Coordinates of C-alpha atoms in Angstrom, one line a residue:
M213 CA 118.6 103.1 100.1
L214 CA 119.2 106.1 97.8
L215 CA 121.7 104.5 95.5
K216 CA 120.5 100.9 95.4
E217 CA 121.9 99.0 92.4
K218 CA 123.6 102.2 91.1
K219 CA 127.0 101.8 89.4
L220 CA 129.3 104.8 90.1
L221 CA 132.7 105.9 88.9
L222 CA 134.4 108.0 91.5
T223 CA 137.6 110.0 91.0
G224 CA 139.7 111.8 93.5
V225 CA 140.1 109.4 96.3
L226 CA 143.5 109.8 97.8
T227 CA 143.3 109.3 101.6
P228 CA 140.4 108.6 104.0
Q229 CA 140.3 112.4 104.6
S230 CA 139.5 113.0 101.0
I231 CA 136.0 114.4 100.2
A232 CA 135.7 111.7 97.5
F233 CA 136.5 109.0 100.1
A234 CA 133.6 110.2 102.3
I235 CA 131.3 110.2 99.2
A236 CA 132.5 106.7 98.2
E237 CA 131.9 105.4 101.7
L238 CA 128.4 106.8 102.0
A239 CA 127.5 105.8 98.5
Q240 CA 128.3 102.2 99.3
K241 CA 126.2 102.4 102.5
E242 CA 123.4 103.6 100.3
G243 CA 123.6 100.6 98.0
A244 CA 125.9 101.7 95.2
E245 CA 128.7 99.7 93.6
V246 CA 131.7 101.9 93.0
V247 CA 134.9 101.9 91.0
L248 CA 137.7 104.3 91.9
T249 CA 140.4 105.8 89.8
G250 CA 144.0 106.9 90.4
F251 CA 147.3 107.3 88.5
G252 CA 151.0 107.8 88.9
K253 CA 152.5 108.0 92.3
A254 CA 149.1 108.7 93.9
L255 CA 147.7 105.4 92.6
A256 CA 149.2 103.5 95.6
L257 CA 147.4 105.9 97.9
T258 CA 144.1 105.3 96.2
Q259 CA 144.6 101.5 96.4
R260 CA 145.5 101.7 100.1
S261 CA 142.4 103.9 100.8
A262 CA 140.2 101.5 98.8
K263 CA 141.0 98.8 101.3
R264 CA 139.3 100.9 103.9
L265 CA 136.0 100.6 102.1
S266 CA 133.7 97.6 102.3
P267 CA 133.5 95.9 99.9
T268 CA 136.9 96.9 98.5
P269 CA 136.3 98.6 95.1
E270 CA 138.4 98.1 92.1
V271 CA 140.9 100.9 91.3
L272 CA 141.4 101.7 87.6
E273 CA 144.1 103.9 86.2
L274 CA 143.1 107.3 84.9
D275 CA 145.4 110.2 84.0
V276 CA 142.8 112.8 83.0
T277 CA 145.2 114.4 80.6
E278 CA 145.6 111.2 78.5
P279 CA 142.7 110.5 76.0
A280 CA 143.8 106.9 75.8
H281 CA 143.1 106.5 79.5
H282 CA 139.6 107.7 79.1
E283 CA 139.0 105.2 76.3
A284 CA 140.5 102.4 78.4
L285 CA 138.4 103.3 81.4
A286 CA 135.2 103.4 79.4
K287 CA 136.0 100.0 78.0
A288 CA 136.8 98.5 81.4
I289 CA 133.6 99.8 83.0
G290 CA 131.6 98.6 80.0
E291 CA 133.1 95.1 80.3
R292 CA 132.5 95.1 84.1
W293 CA 129.0 96.5 84.3
G294 CA 127.7 97.2 80.9
R295 CA 126.4 100.6 82.1
L296 CA 127.1 103.5 84.3
D297 CA 124.7 105.6 86.5
G298 CA 126.9 108.3 87.9
V299 CA 130.3 110.0 87.8
L300 CA 132.1 112.0 90.4
H301 CA 134.7 114.4 89.1
A302 CA 137.0 115.3 92.0
V303 CA 140.1 116.2 90.2
G304 CA 142.2 119.4 90.5
F305 CA 145.7 120.6 90.2
A306 CA 147.6 123.8 89.7
P307 CA 151.4 124.3 89.6
E308 CA 152.9 126.2 92.5
D309 CA 153.6 129.3 90.4
A310 CA 149.8 129.5 89.6
L311 CA 148.9 130.0 93.3
G312 CA 149.8 132.1 96.2
G313 CA 149.6 135.7 94.8
K314 CA 151.5 135.0 91.6
F315 CA 148.6 135.7 89.3
L316 CA 150.3 138.4 87.2
S317 CA 153.5 136.4 86.7
T318 CA 152.1 132.9 86.1
P319 CA 153.3 131.6 82.7
W320 CA 150.9 130.2 80.2
E321 CA 152.4 126.7 80.5
S322 CA 151.3 126.5 84.2
V323 CA 147.9 128.0 83.4
Q324 CA 147.4 125.5 80.6
R325 CA 148.3 122.6 82.9
A326 CA 145.9 123.8 85.7
F327 CA 143.0 124.3 83.3
Q328 CA 143.5 121.0 81.5
V329 CA 143.5 119.0 84.8
S330 CA 141.0 121.1 86.8
A331 CA 138.4 122.1 84.2
F332 CA 138.8 120.5 80.8
S333 CA 139.1 117.1 82.3
L334 CA 135.4 117.3 83.3
K335 CA 134.4 117.6 79.7
A336 CA 136.8 114.7 78.7
L337 CA 135.5 112.4 81.4
A338 CA 131.8 113.2 80.8
A339 CA 132.2 112.7 77.1
A340 CA 134.0 109.4 77.5
M341 CA 131.4 108.0 80.0
A342 CA 128.2 109.3 78.4
P343 CA 127.8 106.3 76.0
L344 CA 127.7 104.1 79.1
M345 CA 124.8 106.2 80.5
S346 CA 122.2 105.4 77.9
Q347 CA 119.6 105.1 80.6
G348 CA 120.5 108.5 82.0
G349 CA 122.4 109.4 85.1
S350 CA 124.3 112.1 87.0
V351 CA 127.7 113.8 86.7
V352 CA 128.8 115.7 89.8
A353 CA 131.9 117.9 89.9
L354 CA 133.4 119.0 93.2
D355 CA 134.0 122.7 93.2
F356 CA 135.0 125.7 95.2
D357 CA 132.6 128.5 94.3
N358 CA 134.2 131.0 92.0
S359 CA 131.1 132.4 90.4
T360 CA 131.3 135.8 91.9
S361 CA 134.6 136.1 93.9
A362 CA 138.3 136.5 93.4
W363 CA 139.7 134.6 96.4
P364 CA 143.0 135.7 98.0
L365 CA 145.9 133.4 96.9
Y366 CA 143.7 131.0 94.9
D367 CA 144.6 132.8 91.7
W368 CA 144.6 130.6 88.5
M369 CA 142.9 127.8 90.3
G370 CA 140.0 130.2 90.9
V371 CA 139.9 130.9 87.2
C372 CA 139.9 127.2 86.5
K373 CA 137.0 126.6 88.9
A374 CA 135.0 129.4 87.2
G375 CA 135.7 127.6 84.0
L376 CA 134.6 124.3 85.5
E377 CA 131.3 125.9 86.5
S378 CA 130.8 127.1 83.0
I379 CA 131.7 123.6 81.6
V380 CA 129.0 122.2 83.9
R381 CA 126.4 124.3 82.2
Y382 CA 127.5 123.5 78.7
L383 CA 127.6 119.8 79.5
A384 CA 124.1 120.0 81.0
R385 CA 123.0 121.5 77.7
D386 CA 124.6 118.9 75.5
L387 CA 123.9 115.8 77.6
G388 CA 120.4 116.7 78.8
S389 CA 118.8 115.0 75.8
Q390 CA 120.3 111.7 77.1
N391 CA 118.8 112.4 80.5
I392 CA 122.2 112.9 82.0
R393 CA 122.3 115.6 84.7
V394 CA 125.5 117.6 85.2
N395 CA 125.9 119.7 88.4
A396 CA 128.6 121.2 90.5
L397 CA 128.9 120.8 94.3
A398 CA 130.7 123.7 95.9
A399 CA 132.0 122.7 99.4
G400 CA 133.3 125.1 102.0
P401 CA 137.0 124.7 102.9
L402 CA 137.9 121.2 104.2
A403 CA 141.2 120.0 105.5
T404 CA 142.2 117.6 102.8
I405 CA 145.5 116.9 101.0
A406 CA 144.4 119.2 98.2
A407 CA 143.7 122.0 100.7
K408 CA 147.3 121.8 102.1
G409 CA 148.5 122.8 98.7
I410 CA 146.6 126.1 98.8
P411 CA 148.7 128.9 100.4
G412 CA 146.9 130.7 103.2
F413 CA 144.3 127.9 103.6
D414 CA 144.4 128.4 107.4
K415 CA 143.3 132.0 107.1
L416 CA 140.5 131.1 104.8
E417 CA 139.4 128.3 107.2
N418 CA 139.4 130.7 110.2
Q419 CA 137.4 133.3 108.3
W420 CA 134.8 130.7 107.2
S421 CA 134.3 129.4 110.7
K422 CA 133.5 132.9 112.0
R423 CA 131.1 134.0 109.2
A424 CA 129.1 130.9 108.2
P425 CA 125.7 131.2 109.9
L426 CA 125.3 127.5 110.2
S427 CA 128.9 127.3 111.5
W428 CA 131.8 125.5 109.7
N429 CA 134.6 123.3 110.9
A430 CA 137.1 122.5 108.2
R431 CA 138.6 119.8 110.3
G432 CA 135.5 118.2 111.7
G433 CA 133.6 115.2 110.4
E434 CA 130.2 116.9 110.5
C435 CA 131.0 119.2 107.5
L436 CA 132.6 116.5 105.5
E437 CA 129.6 114.3 106.1
A438 CA 127.3 117.1 105.0
V439 CA 129.1 117.4 101.7
A440 CA 129.0 113.6 101.2
R441 CA 125.3 113.5 101.9
T442 CA 124.6 116.2 99.4
A443 CA 126.7 114.4 96.7
V444 CA 124.9 111.1 97.3
V445 CA 121.5 112.9 96.8
M446 CA 122.9 114.5 93.6
L447 CA 124.0 111.1 92.3
S448 CA 120.6 109.6 93.2
D449 CA 117.3 109.8 91.4
W450 CA 116.0 112.3 93.9
M451 CA 116.9 115.4 91.8
P452 CA 115.6 114.3 88.4
K453 CA 115.1 117.8 87.0
T454 CA 118.1 119.6 88.3
T455 CA 121.0 120.2 85.9
G456 CA 123.5 122.9 85.1
E457 CA 123.4 124.0 88.8
L458 CA 125.9 125.0 91.4
I459 CA 124.8 123.6 94.8
R460 CA 126.7 125.0 97.8
V461 CA 127.4 123.2 101.0
D462 CA 129.3 125.9 102.9
G463 CA 127.4 126.6 106.0
G464 CA 125.8 129.6 104.3
Y465 CA 129.0 131.6 104.0
H466 CA 128.3 132.5 100.4
A467 CA 125.1 134.3 101.3
M468 CA 126.7 136.7 103.8
G469 CA 127.8 140.3 103.0
A470 CA 130.8 142.2 104.1
D471 CA 132.1 141.6 107.7
L472 CA 132.0 144.9 109.5
T473 CA 133.2 143.5 112.8
P474 CA 135.8 145.9 114.2

């Protein structure tokens, strides 16, 4: 088993359709012990989804914008396990006025909120958990590739994801001496609760399915499983010298040029 005896902290589990849920489920099958996080009104959703996993993992409260929550989380995990081997950052949010073609009119307050939740929180979470990873480990951030493209309607979330990718590299630099690897996993579009909040998601989904050379079905279990498998490998010991990297699981869409189909 790839994750035998590994202790993992997984954020972002909302429903069984969540990418993070698929990762949690497969991680358990590969031998890991997992703890989930949730907060606010969504905490009940996470607790309900946790009951679909076997064994049912503990759900700890974490609002990524609250420093006290990070401290309490680190303390709780330290008391529970005494160490941590891996972290999944699967957190993202942007106010409605930061998406959907409103790029030029989005106020700073909305941009600030989006960046704090979707990008800066990776630094905050990694810094809080690093002392528990004294034997090394892996931090994986779920991403939607914004390294070279300005996606239609994604607007300030795209900027935040580009920032997230940069934060991955700087964390890889600063945590490498502790043998902590930090990488981003960029998945193609998948029909999750988060995706429903992106205006025009259906158009992006349709385009992806037409152009990905390995095919892509945003609503099928095969692609979700492919993302989960890759995440499990990234959290395991099988990529010991890979850090600061953006790993794409998108059916190959990113490698294709312009579509000249009439």
